[in-house]
Short mmCIF file of C-alpha atoms and ligand atoms in Angstrom, two decimals:
data_model
loop_
_atom_site.label_atom_id
_atom_site.label_comp_id
_atom_site.label_asym_id
_atom_site.label_seq_id
_atom_site.Cartn_x
_atom_site.Cartn_y
_atom_site.Cartn_z
CA UNK C 262 -15.51 -15.38 -38.55
CA UNK C 263 -18.39 -16.52 -36.40
CA UNK C 264 -20.32 -13.44 -35.20
CA UNK C 265 -19.93 -12.76 -31.48
CA UNK C 266 -22.65 -14.42 -29.47
CA UNK C 267 -24.57 -11.91 -27.37
CA UNK C 268 -26.27 -14.67 -25.42
CA UNK C 269 -23.08 -15.76 -23.61
CA UNK C 270 -22.61 -14.54 -20.05
CA UNK C 271 -19.66 -12.17 -19.95
CA UNK C 272 -16.29 -13.46 -18.77
CA UNK C 273 -14.24 -10.72 -17.14
CA UNK C 274 -10.60 -10.76 -16.05
CA UNK C 275 -9.44 -8.77 -13.02
CA UNK C 276 -5.66 -8.35 -12.80
CA UNK C 277 -4.48 -8.11 -9.19
CA UNK C 278 -6.07 -9.52 -6.03
CA UNK C 279 -5.65 -6.62 -3.59
CA UNK C 280 -8.42 -4.53 -2.02
CA UNK C 281 -9.33 -2.67 -5.24
CA UNK C 282 -9.47 -5.96 -7.23
CA UNK C 283 -11.68 -7.62 -4.62
CA UNK C 284 -14.05 -4.63 -4.41
CA UNK C 285 -14.32 -4.55 -8.23
CA UNK C 286 -14.97 -8.31 -8.34
CA UNK C 287 -17.61 -8.06 -5.60
CA UNK C 288 -19.33 -5.31 -7.57
CA UNK C 289 -19.19 -7.37 -10.81
CA UNK C 290 -20.68 -10.37 -9.03
CA UNK C 291 -23.41 -8.14 -7.57
CA UNK C 292 -24.47 -6.30 -10.73
CA UNK C 293 -23.89 -9.03 -13.31
CA UNK C 294 -25.64 -12.12 -11.93
CA UNK C 295 -24.46 -14.45 -14.72
CA UNK C 296 -20.93 -13.11 -15.22
CA UNK C 297 -17.80 -15.13 -14.49
CA UNK C 298 -14.69 -13.41 -13.15
CA UNK C 299 -11.12 -14.66 -13.47
CA UNK C 300 -8.81 -13.09 -10.90
CA UNK C 301 -5.07 -13.03 -11.70
CA UNK C 302 -2.16 -12.31 -9.35
CA UNK C 303 1.54 -12.57 -10.14
CA UNK C 304 2.08 -14.16 -6.70
CA UNK C 305 0.53 -17.43 -5.47
CA UNK C 306 -1.14 -15.49 -2.64
CA UNK C 307 -4.37 -13.52 -2.61
CA UNK C 308 -4.74 -10.08 -1.00
CA UNK C 309 -2.13 -7.83 -2.67
CA UNK C 310 -1.52 -4.76 -0.52
CA UNK C 311 -3.81 -6.11 2.20
CA UNK C 312 -1.28 -8.90 2.77
CA UNK C 313 1.94 -7.11 1.83
CA UNK C 314 1.25 -3.43 2.58
CA UNK C 315 -0.90 -3.29 5.71
CA UNK C 316 1.14 -3.07 8.89
CA UNK C 317 1.26 -6.39 10.82
CA UNK C 318 -0.10 -4.62 13.92
CA UNK C 319 -3.20 -3.63 11.92
CA UNK C 320 -4.60 -7.12 11.38
CA UNK C 321 -8.14 -5.75 11.87
CA UNK C 322 -7.80 -3.96 8.49
CA UNK C 323 -7.01 -7.27 6.82
CA UNK C 324 -10.26 -8.75 8.12
CA UNK C 325 -12.36 -6.54 5.85
CA UNK C 326 -10.46 -7.84 2.82
CA UNK C 327 -10.81 -11.44 4.03
CA UNK C 328 -14.56 -10.82 4.22
CA UNK C 329 -14.64 -9.70 0.57
CA UNK C 330 -12.50 -12.68 -0.43
CA UNK C 331 -15.03 -15.12 1.09
CA UNK C 332 -17.92 -13.17 -0.39
CA UNK C 333 -16.68 -13.34 -3.98
CA UNK C 334 -15.31 -16.88 -3.82
CA UNK C 335 -18.55 -18.02 -2.17
CA UNK C 336 -20.46 -16.83 -5.25
CA UNK C 337 -19.11 -19.81 -7.21
CA UNK C 338 -18.53 -17.52 -10.19
CA UNK C 339 -14.97 -16.40 -9.48
CA UNK C 340 -11.74 -18.32 -10.23
CA UNK C 341 -8.29 -17.44 -8.93
CA UNK C 342 -5.14 -17.80 -11.05
CA UNK C 343 -2.14 -17.11 -8.79
CA UNK C 344 1.44 -16.99 -10.02
CA UNK C 345 0.43 -15.59 -13.41
CA UNK C 346 2.20 -12.35 -14.30
CA UNK C 347 0.13 -10.40 -16.81
CA UNK C 348 2.52 -8.35 -18.92
CA UNK C 349 5.21 -11.08 -18.62
CA UNK C 350 3.60 -14.56 -18.81
CA UNK C 351 0.53 -13.38 -20.73
CA UNK C 352 0.30 -10.16 -22.73
CA UNK C 353 -2.59 -7.73 -22.17
CA UNK C 354 -3.69 -8.42 -25.77
CA UNK C 355 -3.81 -12.20 -25.14
CA UNK C 356 -5.69 -11.70 -21.89
CA UNK C 357 -8.20 -9.43 -23.61
CA UNK C 358 -8.68 -11.95 -26.43
CA UNK C 359 -9.65 -14.55 -23.82
CA UNK C 360 -12.14 -12.29 -22.01
CA UNK C 361 -14.96 -9.88 -22.77
CA UNK C 362 -13.39 -7.20 -20.58
CA UNK C 363 -10.32 -6.79 -18.39
CA UNK C 364 -10.05 -4.65 -15.25
CA UNK C 365 -6.52 -3.76 -14.15
CA UNK C 366 -6.05 -3.46 -10.38
CA UNK C 367 -2.26 -3.72 -10.08
CA UNK C 368 -1.73 -0.86 -7.60
CA UNK C 369 1.48 1.13 -7.23
CA UNK C 370 4.48 -0.84 -6.08
CA UNK C 371 7.41 1.51 -6.79
CA UNK C 372 8.66 4.32 -4.54
CA UNK C 373 8.84 8.01 -5.39
CA UNK C 374 12.37 9.42 -5.55
CA UNK C 375 13.54 12.41 -3.51
CA UNK C 376 16.19 13.49 -6.01
CA UNK C 377 18.73 14.51 -3.33
CA UNK C 378 22.42 13.66 -2.92
CA UNK C 379 23.15 10.43 -1.08
CA UNK C 380 19.71 8.94 -1.76
CA UNK C 381 21.29 5.65 -2.84
CA UNK C 382 23.88 5.33 -0.06
CA UNK C 383 23.80 2.03 1.83
CA UNK C 384 21.42 2.51 4.75
CA UNK C 385 18.99 4.69 2.75
CA UNK C 386 15.94 2.70 1.59
CA UNK C 387 12.49 3.31 0.21
CA UNK C 388 9.94 2.64 2.96
CA UNK C 389 8.16 0.41 0.41
CA UNK C 390 11.11 -2.04 0.66
CA UNK C 391 10.99 -2.04 4.45
CA UNK C 392 7.21 -2.64 4.41
CA UNK C 393 7.62 -5.47 1.89
CA UNK C 394 10.40 -6.98 4.03
CA UNK C 395 8.51 -7.05 7.31
CA UNK C 396 5.45 -8.43 5.53
CA UNK C 397 7.48 -11.23 3.88
CA UNK C 398 6.91 -10.12 0.27
CA UNK C 399 8.96 -12.47 -1.93
CA UNK C 400 10.47 -9.47 -3.80
CA UNK C 401 11.81 -7.99 -0.54
CA UNK C 402 12.25 -10.82 1.95
CA UNK C 403 16.00 -11.17 1.29
CA UNK C 404 16.72 -7.51 2.08
CA UNK C 405 18.51 -6.38 5.22
CA UNK C 406 18.42 -3.11 7.13
CA UNK C 407 20.98 -1.66 9.49
CA UNK C 408 19.20 -1.80 12.85
CA UNK C 409 22.44 -1.44 14.86
CA UNK C 410 21.84 2.28 15.10
CA UNK C 411 20.24 4.29 17.84
CA UNK C 412 18.38 6.72 15.60
CA UNK C 413 16.46 6.08 12.39
CA UNK C 414 14.92 8.83 10.28
CA UNK C 415 11.76 8.49 8.20
CA UNK C 416 11.27 11.13 5.49
CA UNK C 417 7.63 12.07 4.86
CA UNK C 418 4.78 11.93 7.36
CA UNK C 419 2.00 9.91 5.74
CA UNK C 420 0.44 6.76 7.20
CA UNK C 421 3.19 4.59 5.74
CA UNK C 422 5.77 6.71 7.60
CA UNK C 423 3.90 6.10 10.86
CA UNK C 424 3.56 2.39 10.10
CA UNK C 425 7.31 1.95 9.61
CA UNK C 426 8.11 4.14 12.62
CA UNK C 427 5.88 1.98 14.86
CA UNK C 428 7.36 -1.21 13.47
CA UNK C 429 10.86 0.10 14.27
CA UNK C 430 9.88 0.91 17.84
CA UNK C 431 7.59 -1.92 18.96
CA UNK C 432 9.30 -4.38 21.25
CA UNK C 433 9.77 -8.04 20.39
CA UNK C 434 6.88 -9.32 22.52
CA UNK C 435 4.44 -6.95 20.85
CA UNK C 436 5.77 -7.81 17.38
CA UNK C 437 5.53 -11.54 18.04
CA UNK C 438 1.77 -11.14 18.58
CA UNK C 439 1.50 -10.03 14.95
CA UNK C 440 2.09 -11.95 11.72
CA UNK C 441 5.29 -10.01 10.93
CA UNK C 442 7.59 -12.17 8.79
CA UNK C 443 9.96 -14.42 10.77
CA UNK C 444 13.28 -12.92 9.55
CA UNK C 445 11.96 -9.41 10.26
CA UNK C 446 10.82 -10.46 13.75
CA UNK C 447 14.31 -11.80 14.50
CA UNK C 448 16.03 -8.66 13.18
CA UNK C 449 13.61 -6.17 14.77
CA UNK C 450 13.73 -8.10 18.04
CA UNK C 451 17.49 -7.42 18.23
CA UNK C 452 17.23 -3.86 16.95
CA UNK C 453 19.23 -1.10 18.66
CA UNK C 454 16.93 1.63 17.32
CA UNK C 455 15.63 3.71 20.20
CA UNK C 456 14.55 6.89 18.42
CA UNK C 457 12.68 7.33 15.16
CA UNK C 458 12.40 10.87 13.77
CA UNK C 459 9.51 11.33 11.30
CA UNK C 460 10.13 14.39 9.14
CA UNK C 461 7.29 16.39 7.59
CA UNK C 462 8.24 19.19 5.21
CA UNK C 463 5.12 21.23 6.08
CA UNK C 464 3.29 21.93 9.34
CA UNK C 465 0.99 19.85 11.55
CA UNK C 466 -2.13 21.03 9.69
CA UNK C 467 -0.65 19.75 6.42
CA UNK C 468 0.60 16.41 7.80
CA UNK C 469 -0.42 13.43 5.68
CA UNK C 470 -1.08 10.91 8.49
CA UNK C 471 -4.67 10.46 9.59
CA UNK C 472 -6.47 10.67 12.92
CA UNK C 473 -6.81 6.91 13.69
CA UNK C 474 -3.02 6.62 13.52
CA UNK C 475 -2.63 9.42 16.11
CA UNK C 476 -5.19 7.77 18.38
CA UNK C 477 -3.11 4.64 18.11
CA UNK C 478 0.05 6.51 19.11
CA UNK C 479 -1.75 7.97 22.13
CA UNK C 480 -2.69 4.45 23.19
CA UNK C 481 0.84 3.01 22.75
CA UNK C 482 2.16 2.88 26.24
CA UNK C 483 5.71 1.76 25.53
CA UNK C 484 6.66 4.69 23.27
CA UNK C 485 7.21 8.33 24.19
CA UNK C 486 6.09 10.77 21.50
CA UNK C 487 7.73 14.16 21.01
CA UNK C 488 6.23 16.82 18.73
CA UNK C 489 8.84 19.23 17.31
CA UNK C 490 8.62 22.51 15.36
CA UNK C 491 4.90 22.87 15.88
CA UNK C 492 4.79 26.17 17.74
CA UNK C 493 1.46 27.22 16.24
CA UNK C 494 -0.20 23.98 17.30
CA UNK C 495 -1.60 25.15 20.63
CA UNK C 496 -3.30 28.23 19.17
CA UNK C 497 -4.45 26.38 16.06
CA UNK C 498 -6.02 23.50 17.92
CA UNK C 499 -8.23 25.86 19.93
CA UNK C 500 -9.94 27.22 16.81
CA UNK C 501 -13.41 25.70 16.70
CA UNK C 502 -14.34 23.86 13.51
CA UNK C 503 -16.86 25.34 11.10
CA UNK C 504 -20.22 23.69 11.72
CA UNK C 505 -21.10 21.27 8.94
CA UNK C 506 -17.66 21.28 7.37
CA UNK C 507 -16.49 17.68 7.72
CA UNK C 508 -13.01 18.41 6.38
CA UNK C 509 -12.36 21.21 8.89
CA UNK C 510 -13.81 19.13 11.68
CA UNK C 511 -11.47 16.23 10.83
CA UNK C 512 -8.51 18.62 10.78
CA UNK C 513 -9.52 20.09 14.11
CA UNK C 514 -9.69 16.62 15.64
CA UNK C 515 -6.29 15.72 14.23
CA UNK C 516 -4.69 18.87 15.62
CA UNK C 517 -6.33 18.33 19.01
CA UNK C 518 -4.80 14.85 19.15
CA UNK C 519 -1.41 16.16 18.08
CA UNK C 520 -1.64 18.80 20.77
CA UNK C 521 -2.47 16.12 23.32
CA UNK C 522 0.66 14.23 22.27
CA UNK C 523 2.75 17.43 22.32
CA UNK C 524 1.81 18.40 25.89
CA UNK C 525 1.81 14.87 27.34
CA UNK C 526 4.64 14.54 29.86
CA UNK C 527 7.38 12.13 28.79
CA UNK C 528 7.27 8.85 30.64
CA UNK C 529 10.96 8.00 30.26
CA UNK C 530 10.28 5.05 28.02
CA UNK C 531 13.43 3.88 26.30
CA UNK C 532 11.88 4.22 22.83
CA UNK C 533 10.73 7.49 21.36
CA UNK C 534 9.06 8.75 18.27
CA UNK C 535 9.74 12.35 17.21
CA UNK C 536 7.18 13.97 14.92
CA UNK C 537 9.16 16.86 13.49
CA UNK C 538 7.60 19.46 11.19
CA UNK C 539 8.88 22.08 8.70
CA UNK C 540 11.89 19.93 7.74
CA UNK C 541 13.02 19.15 4.22
CA UNK C 542 15.78 16.63 3.52
CA UNK C 543 18.67 18.39 1.72
CA UNK C 544 21.19 15.54 1.43
CA UNK C 545 21.96 12.15 2.89
CA UNK C 546 25.64 12.11 3.79
CA UNK C 547 28.25 9.51 4.67
CA UNK C 548 31.29 7.82 3.24
CA UNK C 549 30.03 4.59 1.72
CA UNK C 550 26.98 4.44 3.96
CA UNK C 551 24.51 6.75 5.69
CA UNK C 552 26.01 8.70 8.57
CA UNK C 553 23.79 11.77 8.74
CA UNK C 554 20.96 13.67 7.14
CA UNK C 555 21.16 17.37 6.29
CA UNK C 556 17.84 19.04 6.90
CA UNK C 557 16.61 22.47 5.79
CA UNK C 558 14.17 24.35 8.00
CA UNK C 559 11.05 25.63 6.24
CA UNK C 560 8.37 28.26 6.76
CA UNK C 561 4.85 27.96 5.39
CA UNK C 562 3.63 30.15 2.54
CA UNK C 563 0.45 30.22 0.45
CA UNK C 564 1.12 28.63 -2.93
CA UNK C 565 -0.31 30.01 -6.18
CA UNK C 566 -2.64 26.99 -6.31
CA UNK C 567 -4.02 27.86 -2.87
CA UNK C 568 -2.12 24.93 -1.30
CA UNK C 569 0.06 25.72 1.71
CA UNK C 570 3.67 25.21 0.68
CA UNK C 571 7.00 24.77 2.42
CA UNK C 572 9.53 27.52 1.69
CA UNK C 573 13.17 27.15 2.79
CA UNK C 574 14.29 29.62 5.49
CA UNK C 575 17.95 29.10 4.56
CA UNK C 576 18.64 27.60 7.98
CA UNK C 577 19.71 23.98 8.25
CA UNK C 578 20.83 21.33 10.71
CA UNK C 579 22.46 17.91 10.59
CA UNK C 580 20.97 14.85 12.23
CA UNK C 581 23.21 11.83 12.78
CA UNK C 582 21.66 8.55 11.76
CA UNK C 583 22.60 5.26 10.12
CA UNK C 584 19.18 4.39 8.71
CA UNK C 585 16.98 6.54 6.48
CA UNK C 586 13.61 5.33 5.20
CA UNK C 587 12.18 7.45 2.39
CA UNK C 588 8.40 7.41 2.74
CA UNK C 589 7.31 10.01 0.21
CA UNK C 590 4.66 8.02 -1.65
CA UNK C 591 4.32 5.11 -4.04
CA UNK C 592 4.10 5.13 -7.82
CA UNK C 593 2.74 2.70 -10.37
CA UNK C 594 4.80 1.03 -13.07
CA UNK C 595 4.01 0.59 -16.75
CA UNK C 596 2.52 -2.72 -17.91
CA UNK C 597 4.01 -3.83 -21.26
CA UNK C 598 1.36 -3.41 -23.92
CA UNK C 599 -0.80 -0.86 -22.05
CA UNK C 600 -0.74 2.96 -22.12
CA UNK C 601 0.93 4.68 -19.14
CA UNK C 602 0.98 8.17 -17.69
CA UNK C 603 4.59 8.50 -16.49
CA UNK C 604 3.94 11.79 -14.66
CA UNK C 605 1.25 10.26 -12.44
CA UNK C 606 2.43 6.65 -12.55
CA UNK C 607 -1.09 5.50 -13.52
CA UNK C 608 -3.04 4.14 -16.51
CA UNK C 609 -4.72 7.06 -18.34
CA UNK C 610 -8.48 6.67 -17.96
CA UNK C 611 -11.88 8.34 -18.14
CA UNK C 612 -14.27 7.05 -15.46
CA UNK C 613 -12.18 3.89 -15.33
CA UNK C 614 -12.05 3.35 -19.13
CA UNK C 615 -8.40 3.14 -20.21
CA UNK C 616 -7.52 5.28 -23.23
CA UNK C 617 -4.49 5.91 -25.40
CA UNK C 618 -3.09 9.39 -24.58
CA UNK C 619 -1.64 9.80 -28.11
CA UNK C 620 -4.92 9.26 -29.98
CA UNK C 621 -7.41 9.88 -27.18
CA UNK C 622 -9.11 6.64 -28.21
CA UNK C 623 -10.63 4.43 -25.51
CA UNK C 624 -9.27 0.83 -25.50
CA UNK C 625 -12.36 -1.30 -25.95
CA UNK C 626 -13.04 -3.48 -22.90
CA UNK C 627 -10.01 -2.33 -20.86
CA UNK C 628 -10.63 -0.75 -17.44
CA UNK C 629 -8.68 0.25 -14.34
CA UNK C 630 -9.37 0.58 -10.59
CA UNK C 631 -7.52 1.47 -7.39
CA UNK C 632 -4.10 3.11 -7.12
CA UNK C 633 -3.33 2.18 -10.74
CA UNK C 634 -6.28 4.43 -11.62
CA UNK C 635 -6.11 7.32 -9.14
CA UNK C 636 -2.57 7.16 -7.77
CA UNK C 637 -1.60 6.09 -4.24
CA UNK C 638 -4.18 7.92 -2.18
CA UNK C 639 -7.01 7.25 0.23
CA UNK C 640 -7.59 4.50 2.75
CA UNK C 641 -8.69 0.96 1.91
CA UNK C 642 -12.39 1.88 1.77
CA UNK C 643 -11.72 4.55 -0.91
CA UNK C 644 -11.20 1.67 -3.32
CA UNK C 645 -14.84 0.69 -3.00
CA UNK C 646 -16.18 3.97 -4.45
CA UNK C 647 -13.48 3.81 -7.12
CA UNK C 648 -14.42 0.22 -8.07
CA UNK C 649 -18.13 1.06 -8.27
CA UNK C 650 -17.37 3.89 -10.74
CA UNK C 651 -15.32 1.62 -13.02
CA UNK C 652 -17.82 -1.25 -12.94
CA UNK C 653 -20.58 1.25 -13.79
CA UNK C 654 -18.62 2.24 -16.93
CA UNK C 655 -18.09 -1.43 -17.83
CA UNK C 656 -21.78 -2.12 -17.38
CA UNK C 657 -22.71 0.78 -19.67
CA UNK C 658 -20.31 -0.54 -22.33
CA UNK C 659 -21.32 -4.17 -22.09
CA UNK C 660 -24.14 -3.84 -24.61
CA UNK C 661 -21.63 -2.74 -27.28
CA UNK C 662 -18.68 -4.94 -26.26
CA UNK C 663 -18.32 -8.02 -28.51
CA UNK C 664 -19.16 -10.55 -25.77
CA UNK C 665 -18.60 -14.22 -26.40
CA UNK C 666 -15.88 -13.67 -29.05
CA UNK C 667 -13.27 -15.35 -26.86
CA UNK C 668 -15.27 -18.58 -26.86
CA UNK C 669 -16.24 -18.65 -30.52
CA UNK C 670 -12.75 -17.80 -31.79
CA UNK C 671 -11.00 -20.36 -29.63
CA UNK C 672 -8.93 -17.77 -27.77
CA UNK C 673 -10.00 -19.31 -24.46
CA UNK C 674 -8.05 -19.01 -21.27
CA UNK C 675 -7.28 -22.73 -21.02
CA UNK C 676 -5.12 -22.58 -24.15
CA UNK C 677 -3.25 -19.58 -22.77
CA UNK C 678 -2.61 -21.19 -19.39
CA UNK C 679 -1.31 -24.38 -20.98
CA UNK C 680 1.60 -22.39 -22.39
CA UNK C 681 2.76 -21.21 -18.93
CA UNK C 682 6.01 -22.75 -17.61
CA UNK C 683 4.43 -23.41 -14.18
CA UNK C 684 0.79 -24.22 -13.51
CA UNK C 685 -1.19 -21.42 -11.85
CA UNK C 686 -2.18 -21.63 -8.21
CA UNK C 687 -5.95 -21.89 -7.84
CA UNK C 688 -8.10 -20.80 -4.91
CA UNK C 689 -7.91 -24.19 -3.21
CA UNK C 690 -4.11 -24.03 -3.44
CA UNK C 691 -4.08 -20.54 -1.95
CA UNK C 692 -6.23 -21.75 0.96
CA UNK C 693 -3.74 -24.64 1.44
CA UNK C 694 -0.88 -22.10 1.63
CA UNK C 695 -2.93 -19.97 4.02
CA UNK C 696 -3.73 -22.96 6.27
CA UNK C 697 -0.09 -24.10 6.27
CA UNK C 698 1.02 -20.61 7.42
CA UNK C 699 -1.58 -20.59 10.21
CA UNK C 700 -0.66 -24.10 11.30
CA UNK C 701 3.06 -23.19 11.54
CA UNK C 702 1.95 -20.11 13.51
CA UNK C 703 -0.14 -22.23 15.90
CA UNK C 704 2.90 -24.36 16.74
CA UNK C 705 4.95 -21.24 17.51
CA UNK C 706 2.04 -19.45 19.25
CA UNK C 707 1.91 -16.78 16.57
CA UNK C 708 -0.99 -15.79 14.24
CA UNK C 709 0.88 -17.23 11.24
CA UNK C 710 4.38 -17.88 9.96
CA UNK C 711 4.55 -16.37 6.50
CA UNK C 712 6.20 -18.08 3.58
CA UNK C 713 8.57 -15.46 2.23
CA UNK C 714 9.51 -17.02 -1.11
CA UNK C 715 7.41 -18.28 -4.01
CA UNK C 716 9.26 -21.61 -3.84
CA UNK C 717 8.28 -22.08 -0.18
CA UNK C 718 4.66 -21.24 -1.00
CA UNK C 719 4.58 -23.77 -3.82
CA UNK C 720 6.33 -26.39 -1.69
CA UNK C 721 3.34 -26.29 0.69
CA UNK C 722 1.26 -27.66 -2.20
CA UNK C 723 3.15 -30.90 -2.80
P1 NAP Y 839 1.19 10.05 1.47
O1 NAP Y 839 0.05 9.95 2.42
O2 NAP Y 839 0.95 10.65 0.14
O3 NAP Y 839 2.37 10.83 2.22
C1 NAP Y 839 3.54 11.18 1.54
C2 NAP Y 839 4.36 12.08 2.45
O4 NAP Y 839 5.58 12.35 1.76
C3 NAP Y 839 3.73 13.44 2.72
O5 NAP Y 839 4.05 13.81 4.04
C4 NAP Y 839 4.44 14.36 1.72
O6 NAP Y 839 4.50 15.71 2.11
C5 NAP Y 839 5.82 13.75 1.77
N1 NAP Y 839 6.66 14.11 0.64
C6 NAP Y 839 6.39 13.94 -0.67
N2 NAP Y 839 7.43 14.38 -1.42
C7 NAP Y 839 8.35 14.83 -0.54
C8 NAP Y 839 9.63 15.42 -0.69
N3 NAP Y 839 10.18 15.58 -1.88
N4 NAP Y 839 10.31 15.77 0.43
C9 NAP Y 839 9.77 15.57 1.66
N5 NAP Y 839 8.57 15.03 1.86
C10 NAP Y 839 7.86 14.67 0.77
O7 NAP Y 839 1.82 8.60 1.14
P2 NAP Y 839 1.95 7.27 1.99
O8 NAP Y 839 2.25 7.49 3.41
O9 NAP Y 839 2.87 6.44 1.16
O10 NAP Y 839 0.50 6.62 1.89
C11 NAP Y 839 -0.10 6.29 0.64
C12 NAP Y 839 -1.60 6.10 0.84
O11 NAP Y 839 -1.83 4.90 1.58
C13 NAP Y 839 -2.24 7.20 1.64
O12 NAP Y 839 -3.49 7.49 1.12
C14 NAP Y 839 -2.35 6.61 3.03
O13 NAP Y 839 -3.38 7.19 3.82
C15 NAP Y 839 -2.64 5.16 2.70
N6 NAP Y 839 -2.25 4.31 3.83
C16 NAP Y 839 -3.18 4.14 4.80
C17 NAP Y 839 -2.85 3.41 5.91
C18 NAP Y 839 -3.86 3.25 7.00
O14 NAP Y 839 -5.05 3.46 6.76
N7 NAP Y 839 -3.41 2.92 8.19
C19 NAP Y 839 -1.58 2.84 6.07
C20 NAP Y 839 -0.66 3.06 5.05
C21 NAP Y 839 -1.00 3.81 3.94
P3 NAP Y 839 3.51 16.80 1.45
O15 NAP Y 839 2.17 16.53 2.04
O16 NAP Y 839 4.12 18.08 1.85
O17 NAP Y 839 3.54 16.56 -0.04
#
């Protein structure tokens, strides 16, 4: 065996091309001036959750990711390999053999389960499917949702719950200004949904949505907002925040905004959003499809861990509805050939270094960032801090990693890619797809018309 050459510049693979992948790549490019980075995505598109998870009416949040995309690709040291599914087309071991280090940034694409009766009735869907559908994700674009109902219920009150609630209530004109996928625009434009109830199991102070989303609701003229089961809100919101405590200040601001929404007179709009607190879903009921949701009323108690918890009061009510979206968080899935923590839905890691939970041994040269590392939490910018931590670990390890082995042993990427049934999409191809979408949008006076299948994306390249 030829000894690994330490003089070679490191070649690093990043798996995924969403916000956490782009932040990690930007950091690699910044701290390792000679390194090359190969970015892999199972889809022919770049952007991951920025393209398929961000709400179409939040295009400003996509701009930040677009900025990072230009930054890294402009370095001339990053290559994109779209349509390559690591774990299926290439094994993690093969990928590692072709690189000095690999950073996994695959996110969390599955939904958490509620574990209640009726969860799988027709008309009950994970919010993740609805989000994927309206964003034209090829895995979800063929789905359909029953929008011939007057009331929809969203379980959970995080930012995803508010995203899907807004998307259900915005009128066609407003939606057409966004890059919502064409089939979703048609279906939502004809929707009969006039009320969306967002259910939180705890109180307003424990709600998972964040302040910018409330500000947005206050500014939305065409939707009435009703705040339910929040009796303590008025008294709570008057409590001044502790000086210097950013967390308490943020909570105070959030409660003030909620109070503003709660006391705002209704303007008789024909679409309304109900933010309802202290409600736990007990069962989804219906014969063959969703007809109603049974809800238990909660009170708040201090948990043993110091966290405020919801405790059932024993009282319940039934809400009629034909559409339930379960928005109780995402979870990651296992990648064949890599360790997995099934309880957290993440790769087990220490400071971003992936390790085997059975032996405790760190996997040499394997790292993780983003939701696949810390679970589905935080806003887009949280991924930057997370990526910096992982790249710092990689940098510390680089002096002991056997760099250059992939070249000297002939395990190069080119040989691996030649075995693929379909050629990968490179960055120029992705820009061609992107331009084609924008051009179709220009003709229809929309920001873009999204391709919603892999075949359609690839057909733009011929
Ligand atoms: P999330 O913020 O973790 O919210 C999950 C919600 O589900 C919480 O209200 C939680 O209540 C509830 N829940 C969990 N298990 C439940 C159960 N068994 N029964 C009833 N309710 C249950 O998750 P998310 O909304 O999916 O968002 C994921 C991450 O993406 C978050 O960090 C979010 O901020 C971020 N995100 C940001 C934006 C944005 O910046 N605009 C947009 C979308 C997503 P408890 O609190 O009581 O557990």
